[in-house]
């Protein structure tokens, strides 16, 4: 089988053949092959499996995954055996009407079926799934999968942290060359999916995530996301790699989409992928293994990275946090583009050159607020900083000669005084466990200009209330794009393209 570029496989988990074919049709222009997850089919549909490849019109993988391997098949092995045998039986002289691949687990050995596969050109994917974690000994887990030269070994494990992912990447890099599939499932395994080609995998499994068609395995991307957001077909093992470092929530970040679109449009052989990391040490270890050229850093690693920098920019020194890494002379140069990003979007929003003469309330004293405070100071604002933890507000405010206060109704008068421009820089309103309105004790009267650094959701409860009171509002989306433009400038050494603006 030949593909123009790296093949994308769509896993079909619908309960009927018709539903699977309908899903396939919506994705046909993006995919090269499909996996029929026959374990997800309704019992009456199981008689139709044999006819699926001819109807699909694409190379098909047959999979009947047991529950213990992360699938939905619950009947005994005898029933499973019959299903697989029937699906592969009456092989057609037209190879397109047969399954191109059959996924058989390492403990499934049925000589008659394997012989039939070999005779009729169905390649066996010999698989093993570790859905609860990572085996200690990856070589031992791999061994049963490589017994037959013509089979495709497939190892799917579930890294529990970024160190597990390091182990997987490092191990896969040393495997001898052969057709294979090595997959990290779940949040920490995500990079191994979008970097399927770099992992040496034969193709990338993707899912059509919609009602009635659940994700086939944790951490799978959609075909669109693999191709568009992560440039899965256009980039390869030697493309320049950049990482987005942060906690698990970075999988929802818009940064990869923004940067990868710009890389594509500028003809760069480069891509950025999220590397969720529980510590800066494991993040940097993965960067080294992947030979990454730089990184965008987000919470909670912006401060943790400081001891590892071989060069520290002036903004990083002032702010005390770093959001951009550039590989330089075997070390990491650290920069911060958040202050510039905030400044540009805020001044554009206000229609001003600077903040001189403006009385500003800054809510929050974390990493983002530190960048905002630097910008407010250097462009001449008078400011009060309010924070849940008063001591942090005090430390930040003192640095710039600002005042400070608690984030509760004792601050009503001070907010009223500093109300030309109100900047929300806490995590409150992002959703999940941190919902709410951090300024709920204050009533807007409509004259305030209001900026919330949060961009997802696009309108927090705080921003919605300000707008309803007649205030002019802006969220953090433009700031995100502008700080990303600064990162592009640092990584590529050239002016950022219009995609960022
Ligand atoms: P951070 O360093 O963890 O700081 C979090 C801030 O939120 C602290 O001031 C913290 O107060 C406050 N906070 C957290 N939970 C709270 C609660 N339940 N009640 C009251 N205050 C609470 O995070 P960060 O890097 O500054 O990020 C803050 C926000 O800015 C995030 O939503 C992030 O997405 C956004 N951001 C946006 C951009 C952009 O480009 N648009 C860039 C950077 C950040 P304590 O000090 O009391 O803990």
Short mmCIF file of C-alpha atoms and ligand atoms in Angstrom, two decimals:
data_model
loop_
_atom_site.label_atom_id
_atom_site.label_comp_id
_atom_site.label_asym_id
_atom_site.label_seq_id
_atom_site.Cartn_x
_atom_site.Cartn_y
_atom_site.Cartn_z
CA UNK A 1 0.00 0.00 0.00
CA UNK A 2 1.37 3.44 -0.75
CA UNK A 3 0.29 6.76 0.68
CA UNK A 4 1.18 10.22 -0.56
CA UNK A 5 2.16 11.20 2.93
CA UNK A 6 1.87 9.91 6.45
CA UNK A 7 -1.37 7.87 6.73
CA UNK A 8 -4.20 8.90 9.01
CA UNK A 9 -6.43 6.11 10.29
CA UNK A 10 -9.94 6.93 11.51
CA UNK A 11 -11.21 4.64 14.29
CA UNK A 12 -14.92 3.93 13.90
CA UNK A 13 -16.74 3.17 17.13
CA UNK A 14 -20.37 3.47 16.03
CA UNK A 15 -22.94 0.85 16.96
CA UNK A 16 -24.04 0.27 13.35
CA UNK A 17 -22.24 -0.17 10.04
CA UNK A 18 -24.40 2.60 8.57
CA UNK A 19 -23.35 5.05 11.31
CA UNK A 20 -19.71 4.16 10.76
CA UNK A 21 -19.98 4.65 7.01
CA UNK A 22 -21.73 7.98 7.52
CA UNK A 23 -18.93 9.14 9.86
CA UNK A 24 -16.33 7.93 7.37
CA UNK A 25 -17.97 9.99 4.60
CA UNK A 26 -17.62 13.20 6.61
CA UNK A 27 -13.89 12.56 7.04
CA UNK A 28 -13.03 10.87 3.73
CA UNK A 29 -11.00 13.77 2.36
CA UNK A 30 -8.75 13.78 5.44
CA UNK A 31 -8.09 10.08 6.04
CA UNK A 32 -6.22 7.26 4.34
CA UNK A 33 -7.62 4.23 6.17
CA UNK A 34 -10.14 3.21 8.82
CA UNK A 35 -10.26 0.89 11.79
CA UNK A 36 -13.60 -0.85 12.28
CA UNK A 37 -13.93 -1.32 16.00
CA UNK A 38 -16.26 -4.30 15.66
CA UNK A 39 -16.45 -4.63 19.46
CA UNK A 40 -18.61 -1.47 19.47
CA UNK A 41 -21.24 -2.82 17.04
CA UNK A 42 -24.76 -3.85 18.08
CA UNK A 43 -25.14 -7.67 18.08
CA UNK A 44 -27.33 -7.70 14.94
CA UNK A 45 -24.72 -5.69 13.00
CA UNK A 46 -22.02 -8.26 13.51
CA UNK A 47 -23.20 -10.24 10.48
CA UNK A 48 -22.40 -7.24 8.27
CA UNK A 49 -18.72 -6.91 9.23
CA UNK A 50 -17.48 -8.97 6.27
CA UNK A 51 -18.98 -6.53 3.78
CA UNK A 52 -17.47 -3.46 5.42
CA UNK A 53 -14.18 -3.06 3.47
CA UNK A 54 -15.97 -3.06 0.09
CA UNK A 55 -18.45 -0.44 1.36
CA UNK A 56 -15.73 1.69 2.97
CA UNK A 57 -13.58 1.87 -0.14
CA UNK A 58 -10.45 2.44 1.93
CA UNK A 59 -7.91 0.10 3.55
CA UNK A 60 -9.57 -1.25 6.72
CA UNK A 61 -8.26 -2.57 10.02
CA UNK A 62 -10.43 -5.18 11.74
CA UNK A 63 -10.36 -4.91 15.52
CA UNK A 64 -12.50 -6.70 18.12
CA UNK A 65 -11.09 -5.23 21.31
CA UNK A 66 -11.79 -6.87 24.70
CA UNK A 67 -12.69 -4.80 27.73
CA UNK A 68 -9.44 -5.77 29.44
CA UNK A 69 -7.58 -4.14 26.52
CA UNK A 70 -9.67 -0.94 26.60
CA UNK A 71 -12.39 -2.13 24.19
CA UNK A 72 -16.05 -2.99 24.60
CA UNK A 73 -16.19 -6.68 23.74
CA UNK A 74 -17.66 -8.61 26.66
CA UNK A 75 -18.52 -12.10 25.34
CA UNK A 76 -16.10 -14.98 25.62
CA UNK A 77 -13.05 -15.72 23.48
CA UNK A 78 -14.97 -18.36 21.50
CA UNK A 79 -17.48 -15.79 20.25
CA UNK A 80 -14.68 -13.35 19.46
CA UNK A 81 -12.84 -15.99 17.50
CA UNK A 82 -15.93 -16.71 15.39
CA UNK A 83 -16.44 -12.99 14.72
CA UNK A 84 -12.87 -12.53 13.55
CA UNK A 85 -12.98 -15.72 11.45
CA UNK A 86 -16.24 -14.67 9.74
CA UNK A 87 -14.95 -11.18 9.04
CA UNK A 88 -11.86 -12.55 7.32
CA UNK A 89 -13.60 -15.45 5.53
CA UNK A 90 -14.56 -15.77 1.84
CA UNK A 91 -11.61 -13.62 0.86
CA UNK A 92 -12.24 -11.82 -2.41
CA UNK A 93 -9.82 -11.76 -5.35
CA UNK A 94 -10.33 -7.99 -5.16
CA UNK A 95 -7.99 -7.11 -2.28
CA UNK A 96 -9.97 -3.92 -1.61
CA UNK A 97 -12.94 -6.04 -0.52
CA UNK A 98 -10.87 -7.72 2.21
CA UNK A 99 -9.63 -6.27 5.47
CA UNK A 100 -6.13 -4.87 4.84
CA UNK A 101 -5.14 -5.41 8.48
CA UNK A 102 -6.35 -7.54 11.39
CA UNK A 103 -5.45 -6.42 14.90
CA UNK A 104 -4.77 -9.58 16.92
CA UNK A 105 -3.55 -9.37 20.49
CA UNK A 106 -0.30 -11.00 21.55
CA UNK A 107 -2.19 -13.74 23.42
CA UNK A 108 -4.47 -14.50 20.45
CA UNK A 109 -2.99 -17.33 18.43
CA UNK A 110 -5.19 -19.20 15.99
CA UNK A 111 -3.05 -20.73 13.24
CA UNK A 112 -5.95 -21.13 10.78
CA UNK A 113 -6.85 -17.44 10.99
CA UNK A 114 -3.25 -16.30 10.79
CA UNK A 115 -2.67 -18.53 7.77
CA UNK A 116 -5.77 -17.14 6.06
CA UNK A 117 -4.51 -13.58 6.71
CA UNK A 118 -1.16 -14.39 5.11
CA UNK A 119 -2.74 -16.12 2.13
CA UNK A 120 -5.13 -13.29 1.32
CA UNK A 121 -2.84 -10.35 2.06
CA UNK A 122 -4.33 -9.21 5.35
CA UNK A 123 -1.43 -7.95 7.48
CA UNK A 124 -1.52 -8.85 11.14
CA UNK A 125 -1.08 -6.07 13.69
CA UNK A 126 0.15 -7.91 16.78
CA UNK A 127 -0.97 -5.73 19.66
CA UNK A 128 -0.64 -5.28 23.37
CA UNK A 129 -2.43 -2.65 25.46
CA UNK A 130 -1.50 -1.38 28.91
CA UNK A 131 -4.53 0.74 29.77
CA UNK A 132 -3.64 1.34 33.43
CA UNK A 133 -0.04 2.49 33.08
CA UNK A 134 3.42 1.80 31.69
CA UNK A 135 5.18 -1.54 32.04
CA UNK A 136 8.50 -1.27 33.87
CA UNK A 137 10.25 -3.31 31.22
CA UNK A 138 9.28 -2.10 27.75
CA UNK A 139 11.60 -4.59 26.04
CA UNK A 140 9.80 -7.45 27.78
CA UNK A 141 6.41 -6.01 26.78
CA UNK A 142 7.61 -5.72 23.16
CA UNK A 143 9.17 -9.18 22.89
CA UNK A 144 5.94 -11.18 22.24
CA UNK A 145 4.98 -8.71 19.49
CA UNK A 146 8.03 -9.23 17.28
CA UNK A 147 8.00 -13.00 16.89
CA UNK A 148 6.88 -12.93 13.24
CA UNK A 149 8.75 -10.78 10.75
CA UNK A 150 5.74 -10.01 8.57
CA UNK A 151 3.56 -8.80 11.46
CA UNK A 152 3.30 -5.20 12.64
CA UNK A 153 4.01 -4.96 16.37
CA UNK A 154 1.77 -2.48 18.19
CA UNK A 155 2.44 -1.44 21.78
CA UNK A 156 -0.04 0.95 23.42
CA UNK A 157 0.80 2.07 26.96
CA UNK A 158 -0.55 4.75 29.31
CA UNK A 159 2.17 7.09 30.60
CA UNK A 160 1.24 8.40 34.06
CA UNK A 161 3.51 11.42 33.87
CA UNK A 162 6.05 13.15 31.61
CA UNK A 163 8.86 10.94 32.96
CA UNK A 164 6.98 7.88 31.69
CA UNK A 165 6.68 9.61 28.33
CA UNK A 166 10.47 10.21 28.35
CA UNK A 167 10.99 6.54 28.90
CA UNK A 168 8.67 5.66 26.02
CA UNK A 169 10.24 8.16 23.59
CA UNK A 170 13.79 7.15 24.52
CA UNK A 171 12.98 3.46 24.18
CA UNK A 172 11.16 3.86 20.83
CA UNK A 173 14.09 5.85 19.40
CA UNK A 174 16.36 2.83 19.86
CA UNK A 175 14.06 0.28 18.19
CA UNK A 176 15.41 -1.30 15.02
CA UNK A 177 13.77 -0.13 11.82
CA UNK A 178 10.55 -2.02 10.95
CA UNK A 179 6.86 -1.35 10.40
CA UNK A 180 5.49 -0.74 13.90
CA UNK A 181 3.04 1.19 16.05
CA UNK A 182 4.14 2.69 19.38
CA UNK A 183 1.47 4.70 21.16
CA UNK A 184 1.24 6.57 24.46
CA UNK A 185 -2.41 6.83 25.48
CA UNK A 186 -4.04 9.40 27.78
CA UNK A 187 -3.00 12.98 28.55
CA UNK A 188 0.70 12.33 29.06
CA UNK A 189 0.84 10.10 26.01
CA UNK A 190 -0.73 12.75 23.76
CA UNK A 191 2.59 13.99 22.27
CA UNK A 192 3.38 10.47 21.04
CA UNK A 193 0.14 10.51 19.04
CA UNK A 194 0.71 13.84 17.31
CA UNK A 195 4.36 12.89 16.82
CA UNK A 196 3.41 9.44 15.46
CA UNK A 197 5.81 9.81 12.57
CA UNK A 198 8.71 10.77 14.84
CA UNK A 199 7.87 7.76 17.04
CA UNK A 200 8.41 5.57 13.97
CA UNK A 201 4.76 4.51 13.78
CA UNK A 202 3.32 3.27 10.50
CA UNK A 203 0.23 5.47 10.79
CA UNK A 204 -1.67 7.60 13.28
CA UNK A 205 -4.95 6.50 14.87
CA UNK A 206 -7.54 9.30 15.10
CA UNK A 207 -11.16 9.48 16.26
CA UNK A 208 -14.29 11.17 15.05
CA UNK A 209 -15.42 12.54 18.39
CA UNK A 210 -19.18 13.00 18.24
CA UNK A 211 -22.34 11.71 19.94
CA UNK A 212 -22.70 8.02 19.10
CA UNK A 213 -19.06 7.79 18.00
CA UNK A 214 -16.98 7.98 21.19
CA UNK A 215 -13.18 8.31 21.24
CA UNK A 216 -11.65 4.92 20.44
CA UNK A 217 -8.86 5.43 22.98
CA UNK A 218 -7.92 8.17 25.47
CA UNK A 219 -5.93 11.07 24.03
CA UNK A 220 -6.77 10.51 20.36
CA UNK A 221 -7.06 13.59 18.16
CA UNK A 222 -9.52 14.11 15.35
CA UNK A 223 -8.18 13.77 11.79
CA UNK A 224 -8.58 17.52 11.39
CA UNK A 225 -6.63 18.28 14.53
CA UNK A 226 -3.85 15.85 13.57
CA UNK A 227 -3.53 17.32 10.09
CA UNK A 228 -4.29 21.02 10.62
CA UNK A 229 -3.40 21.82 14.21
CA UNK A 230 -0.42 19.46 14.49
CA UNK A 231 0.77 19.35 10.87
CA UNK A 232 0.89 15.55 11.15
CA UNK A 233 1.17 14.96 7.41
CA UNK A 234 3.46 17.84 6.49
CA UNK A 235 6.15 17.41 9.11
CA UNK A 236 8.47 14.54 9.89
CA UNK A 237 11.17 13.28 12.23
CA UNK A 238 13.58 16.02 11.14
CA UNK A 239 11.25 19.00 11.37
CA UNK A 240 12.21 21.63 13.96
CA UNK A 241 10.21 20.89 17.08
CA UNK A 242 8.91 23.41 19.61
CA UNK A 243 7.01 22.50 22.78
CA UNK A 244 4.21 24.03 24.78
CA UNK A 245 5.05 23.25 28.42
CA UNK A 246 2.57 23.35 31.28
CA UNK A 247 0.11 21.28 33.29
CA UNK A 248 -2.44 18.88 31.79
CA UNK A 249 -4.75 21.78 30.82
CA UNK A 250 -2.42 22.81 27.96
CA UNK A 251 -4.12 20.21 25.77
CA UNK A 252 -6.94 22.80 25.48
CA UNK A 253 -4.61 25.68 24.61
CA UNK A 254 -5.01 27.61 21.37
CA UNK A 255 -1.24 28.21 21.14
CA UNK A 256 -0.41 25.15 18.97
CA UNK A 257 -3.06 26.15 16.46
CA UNK A 258 -1.83 29.76 16.31
CA UNK A 259 1.87 28.87 15.93
CA UNK A 260 1.44 25.91 13.61
CA UNK A 261 -0.76 27.95 11.26
CA UNK A 262 1.93 30.60 11.10
CA UNK A 263 4.68 27.99 10.58
CA UNK A 264 2.70 26.46 7.72
CA UNK A 265 1.90 29.75 6.03
CA UNK A 266 5.53 30.88 6.30
CA UNK A 267 6.79 27.62 4.79
CA UNK A 268 8.65 26.59 7.97
CA UNK A 269 9.46 22.92 8.45
CA UNK A 270 8.52 23.28 12.12
CA UNK A 271 5.77 22.38 14.55
CA UNK A 272 4.81 22.95 18.15
CA UNK A 273 3.23 20.27 20.33
CA UNK A 274 1.96 20.34 23.91
CA UNK A 275 4.09 18.43 26.41
CA UNK A 276 2.03 18.20 29.61
CA UNK A 277 4.55 17.96 32.45
CA UNK A 278 4.34 17.50 36.19
CA UNK A 279 7.73 19.17 36.71
CA UNK A 280 10.12 21.41 34.79
CA UNK A 281 12.80 18.73 35.07
CA UNK A 282 10.73 16.13 33.21
CA UNK A 283 9.65 18.78 30.67
CA UNK A 284 13.25 19.72 29.91
CA UNK A 285 14.25 16.03 29.72
CA UNK A 286 11.59 15.47 27.04
CA UNK A 287 12.69 18.61 25.20
CA UNK A 288 16.22 17.21 25.07
CA UNK A 289 15.09 13.77 23.91
CA UNK A 290 13.04 15.35 21.13
CA UNK A 291 15.82 17.79 20.26
CA UNK A 292 13.36 20.68 20.70
CA UNK A 293 14.49 24.10 19.49
CA UNK A 294 12.38 26.11 21.90
CA UNK A 295 9.27 26.24 24.04
CA UNK A 296 6.30 28.30 25.10
CA UNK A 297 5.81 27.94 28.85
CA UNK A 298 2.64 28.35 30.84
CA UNK A 299 1.40 27.76 34.42
CA UNK A 300 2.80 26.34 36.63
CA UNK A 301 6.27 26.12 35.10
CA UNK A 302 7.04 29.77 34.26
CA UNK A 303 8.88 30.34 37.51
CA UNK A 304 10.19 26.79 38.01
CA UNK A 305 12.25 27.10 34.83
CA UNK A 306 14.33 30.06 36.05
CA UNK A 307 17.20 28.02 37.62
CA UNK A 308 17.70 26.20 34.32
CA UNK A 309 18.26 29.26 32.12
CA UNK A 310 21.67 29.97 30.64
CA UNK A 311 20.53 33.44 29.50
CA UNK A 312 17.85 35.58 31.16
CA UNK A 313 16.22 38.51 29.33
CA UNK A 314 15.55 41.84 31.03
CA UNK A 315 11.78 41.19 31.11
CA UNK A 316 12.32 37.79 32.74
CA UNK A 317 14.51 39.45 35.38
CA UNK A 318 11.90 42.14 36.06
CA UNK A 319 8.84 39.89 35.97
CA UNK A 320 10.41 36.88 37.67
CA UNK A 321 8.81 34.47 35.18
CA UNK A 322 9.72 33.09 31.77
CA UNK A 323 7.21 32.15 29.04
CA UNK A 324 9.60 31.46 26.15
CA UNK A 325 12.65 29.23 25.75
CA UNK A 326 15.09 29.33 22.87
CA UNK A 327 17.75 26.63 22.49
CA UNK A 328 21.11 28.39 22.36
CA UNK A 329 24.67 27.04 22.64
CA UNK A 330 23.54 23.85 24.34
CA UNK A 331 21.51 25.75 26.97
CA UNK A 332 18.16 27.55 27.26
CA UNK A 333 17.75 31.28 26.79
CA UNK A 334 14.68 32.55 28.66
CA UNK A 335 12.38 35.38 27.58
CA UNK A 336 9.00 36.77 28.54
CA UNK A 337 6.60 38.05 25.85
CA UNK A 338 3.52 38.40 28.09
CA UNK A 339 4.15 42.03 29.09
CA UNK A 340 4.53 43.10 25.45
CA UNK A 341 1.46 41.04 24.49
CA UNK A 342 -0.67 42.64 27.18
CA UNK A 343 0.63 46.11 26.41
CA UNK A 344 -0.10 45.98 22.71
CA UNK A 345 -3.60 44.55 23.11
CA UNK A 346 -4.51 46.86 26.01
CA UNK A 347 -3.28 50.06 24.33
CA UNK A 348 -5.02 49.09 21.09
CA UNK A 349 -8.23 48.46 23.05
CA UNK A 350 -7.97 51.80 24.86
CA UNK A 351 -6.85 53.68 21.73
CA UNK A 352 -3.87 55.14 23.57
CA UNK A 353 -0.07 55.32 23.37
CA UNK A 354 0.44 54.70 27.08
CA UNK A 355 -1.38 54.44 30.42
CA UNK A 356 -0.32 57.88 31.71
CA UNK A 357 -3.00 59.53 33.84
CA UNK A 358 -5.05 56.32 34.09
CA UNK A 359 -6.14 54.85 37.40
CA UNK A 360 -6.04 51.08 37.08
CA UNK A 361 -7.19 48.14 39.24
CA UNK A 362 -5.18 44.96 38.66
CA UNK A 363 -6.84 41.83 40.06
CA UNK A 364 -4.37 39.05 40.80
CA UNK A 365 -0.69 38.81 41.65
CA UNK A 366 0.33 35.55 39.96
CA UNK A 367 2.60 35.05 36.94
CA UNK A 368 0.34 36.83 34.44
CA UNK A 369 -0.36 39.74 36.81
CA UNK A 370 3.41 40.25 37.20
CA UNK A 371 3.72 40.85 33.44
CA UNK A 372 0.71 43.17 33.46
CA UNK A 373 2.14 45.12 36.42
CA UNK A 374 5.45 45.64 34.58
CA UNK A 375 3.61 46.98 31.54
CA UNK A 376 1.31 49.24 33.60
CA UNK A 377 4.36 50.63 35.40
CA UNK A 378 6.54 51.28 32.37
CA UNK A 379 3.70 52.95 30.50
CA UNK A 380 2.84 55.26 33.37
CA UNK A 381 -0.35 53.93 35.07
CA UNK A 382 -1.36 54.57 38.68
CA UNK A 383 -2.46 51.23 40.02
CA UNK A 384 -3.88 49.22 42.89
CA UNK A 385 -3.26 45.48 43.01
CA UNK A 386 -5.90 43.28 44.68
CA UNK A 387 -5.27 39.64 45.43
CA UNK A 388 -6.73 36.81 47.50
CA UNK A 389 -3.31 36.38 49.14
CA UNK A 390 -2.58 39.89 50.38
CA UNK A 391 1.16 39.36 50.92
CA UNK A 392 1.69 38.54 47.22
CA UNK A 393 -0.22 41.66 46.19
CA UNK A 394 1.93 43.72 48.57
CA UNK A 395 5.22 42.31 47.24
CA UNK A 396 4.25 42.98 43.63
CA UNK A 397 2.81 46.45 44.32
CA UNK A 398 5.86 47.57 46.27
CA UNK A 399 8.12 46.68 43.37
CA UNK A 400 6.48 49.40 41.25
CA UNK A 401 5.31 51.89 43.86
CA UNK A 402 1.64 50.81 43.45
CA UNK A 403 -0.90 50.39 46.27
CA UNK A 404 -2.49 47.06 47.19
CA UNK A 405 -5.51 45.59 48.91
CA UNK A 406 -7.51 42.45 49.65
CA UNK A 407 -9.77 40.89 47.02
CA UNK A 408 -13.05 41.37 48.92
CA UNK A 409 -15.63 44.03 49.75
CA UNK A 410 -13.15 46.01 51.85
CA UNK A 411 -11.71 47.05 48.46
CA UNK A 412 -14.93 48.71 47.11
CA UNK A 413 -13.72 52.27 47.69
CA UNK A 414 -10.28 51.67 46.28
CA UNK A 415 -11.68 50.02 43.12
CA UNK A 416 -14.07 52.96 42.72
CA UNK A 417 -11.03 55.26 42.82
CA UNK A 418 -8.91 53.12 40.43
CA UNK A 419 -11.67 52.41 37.94
CA UNK A 420 -10.61 53.88 34.57
CA UNK A 421 -9.29 50.48 33.56
CA UNK A 422 -9.87 47.17 35.40
CA UNK A 423 -7.66 44.21 34.51
CA UNK A 424 -8.59 40.71 35.67
CA UNK A 425 -5.47 38.50 35.84
CA UNK A 426 -6.51 35.67 38.17
CA UNK A 427 -7.57 32.19 37.06
CA UNK A 428 -11.09 32.76 38.40
CA UNK A 429 -13.64 32.22 35.63
CA UNK A 430 -11.62 29.72 33.61
CA UNK A 431 -14.17 27.04 34.43
CA UNK A 432 -13.71 23.69 36.06
CA UNK A 433 -13.11 24.25 39.75
CA UNK A 434 -12.31 27.93 39.40
CA UNK A 435 -15.59 29.50 38.41
CA UNK A 436 -17.05 32.75 39.62
CA UNK A 437 -16.52 36.48 39.45
CA UNK A 438 -13.53 37.74 41.46
CA UNK A 439 -14.94 41.29 41.66
CA UNK A 440 -18.52 40.34 42.60
CA UNK A 441 -18.51 42.87 45.45
CA UNK A 442 -18.12 45.82 43.02
CA UNK A 443 -20.84 47.32 40.83
CA UNK A 444 -19.73 48.64 37.45
CA UNK A 445 -21.30 51.94 36.41
CA UNK A 446 -20.42 51.64 32.72
CA UNK A 447 -17.51 54.07 32.48
CA UNK A 448 -14.88 51.39 33.27
CA UNK A 449 -12.88 49.76 30.50
CA UNK A 450 -12.51 46.10 31.44
CA UNK A 451 -9.89 43.53 30.37
CA UNK A 452 -10.01 39.85 31.37
CA UNK A 453 -6.84 37.90 30.51
CA UNK A 454 -8.88 34.70 30.25
CA UNK A 455 -9.87 33.86 26.66
CA UNK A 456 -11.56 30.49 27.27
CA UNK A 457 -14.42 30.96 27.91
CA UNK A 458 -14.52 33.97 25.61
CA UNK A 459 -16.72 35.83 28.10
CA UNK A 460 -16.29 35.08 31.79
CA UNK A 461 -19.01 35.90 34.32
CA UNK A 462 -16.92 38.95 35.30
CA UNK A 463 -16.65 40.20 31.72
CA UNK A 464 -20.33 39.48 31.01
CA UNK A 465 -21.41 41.50 34.06
CA UNK A 466 -19.17 44.41 33.02
CA UNK A 467 -20.61 44.40 29.51
CA UNK A 468 -24.18 44.25 30.84
CA UNK A 469 -23.41 47.38 32.86
CA UNK A 470 -22.34 49.23 29.70
CA UNK A 471 -18.56 48.84 30.03
CA UNK A 472 -16.31 48.37 27.01
CA UNK A 473 -14.72 44.94 27.36
CA UNK A 474 -11.95 42.76 25.92
CA UNK A 475 -10.80 39.22 26.70
CA UNK A 476 -7.27 37.77 26.56
CA UNK A 477 -7.40 36.39 23.04
CA UNK A 478 -5.51 39.23 21.36
CA UNK A 479 -2.98 39.24 24.17
CA UNK A 480 -2.45 35.53 23.53
CA UNK A 481 -1.84 36.17 19.83
CA UNK A 482 0.47 39.12 20.46
CA UNK A 483 2.58 37.30 23.03
CA UNK A 484 2.75 34.38 20.57
CA UNK A 485 4.00 36.79 17.88
CA UNK A 486 6.86 37.69 20.23
CA UNK A 487 7.66 34.01 20.59
CA UNK A 488 7.76 33.56 16.81
CA UNK A 489 10.19 36.49 16.55
CA UNK A 490 12.49 34.90 19.12
CA UNK A 491 12.34 31.38 17.63
CA UNK A 492 12.63 32.27 13.96
CA UNK A 493 14.71 35.45 14.18
CA UNK A 494 12.35 37.31 11.84
CA UNK A 495 9.27 39.50 12.04
CA UNK A 496 6.08 37.53 12.85
CA UNK A 497 3.63 37.16 9.96
CA UNK A 498 0.12 38.62 9.84
CA UNK A 499 -1.36 35.34 11.21
CA UNK A 500 -0.54 36.60 14.68
CA UNK A 501 -2.34 39.95 14.37
P1 LIG B 1 -0.96 31.85 38.52
O1 LIG B 1 0.47 32.31 38.48
O2 LIG B 1 -1.27 30.50 39.02
O3 LIG B 1 -1.78 32.91 39.39
C1 LIG B 1 -3.13 32.67 39.67
C2 LIG B 1 -3.76 33.94 40.22
O4 LIG B 1 -5.16 33.66 40.39
C3 LIG B 1 -3.25 34.36 41.60
O5 LIG B 1 -3.37 35.74 41.73
C4 LIG B 1 -4.24 33.62 42.53
O6 LIG B 1 -4.36 34.21 43.80
C5 LIG B 1 -5.52 33.80 41.77
N1 LIG B 1 -6.51 32.81 42.12
C6 LIG B 1 -6.50 31.50 41.80
N2 LIG B 1 -7.60 30.89 42.28
C7 LIG B 1 -8.31 31.83 42.93
C8 LIG B 1 -9.55 31.83 43.63
N3 LIG B 1 -10.27 30.71 43.74
N4 LIG B 1 -9.98 32.99 44.15
C9 LIG B 1 -9.28 34.12 44.01
N5 LIG B 1 -8.09 34.20 43.38
C10 LIG B 1 -7.63 33.06 42.83
O7 LIG B 1 -1.62 31.93 37.06
P2 LIG B 1 -1.27 33.00 35.92
O8 LIG B 1 -0.19 32.51 35.03
O9 LIG B 1 -1.08 34.32 36.55
O10 LIG B 1 -2.60 32.98 35.05
C11 LIG B 1 -3.78 33.65 35.49
C12 LIG B 1 -4.79 33.71 34.35
O11 LIG B 1 -4.29 34.48 33.26
C13 LIG B 1 -5.12 32.35 33.77
O12 LIG B 1 -6.51 32.28 33.56
C14 LIG B 1 -4.39 32.33 32.43
O13 LIG B 1 -5.03 31.53 31.47
C15 LIG B 1 -4.45 33.79 32.05
N6 LIG B 1 -3.36 34.16 31.14
C16 LIG B 1 -3.70 34.65 29.91
C17 LIG B 1 -2.70 35.02 29.03
C18 LIG B 1 -3.08 35.54 27.68
O14 LIG B 1 -2.21 35.62 26.80
N7 LIG B 1 -4.32 35.90 27.45
C19 LIG B 1 -1.35 34.91 29.39
C20 LIG B 1 -1.04 34.43 30.65
C21 LIG B 1 -2.05 34.06 31.52
P3 LIG B 1 -3.43 33.72 45.04
O15 LIG B 1 -2.13 34.44 44.88
O16 LIG B 1 -4.21 34.08 46.22
O17 LIG B 1 -3.28 32.23 44.89
#
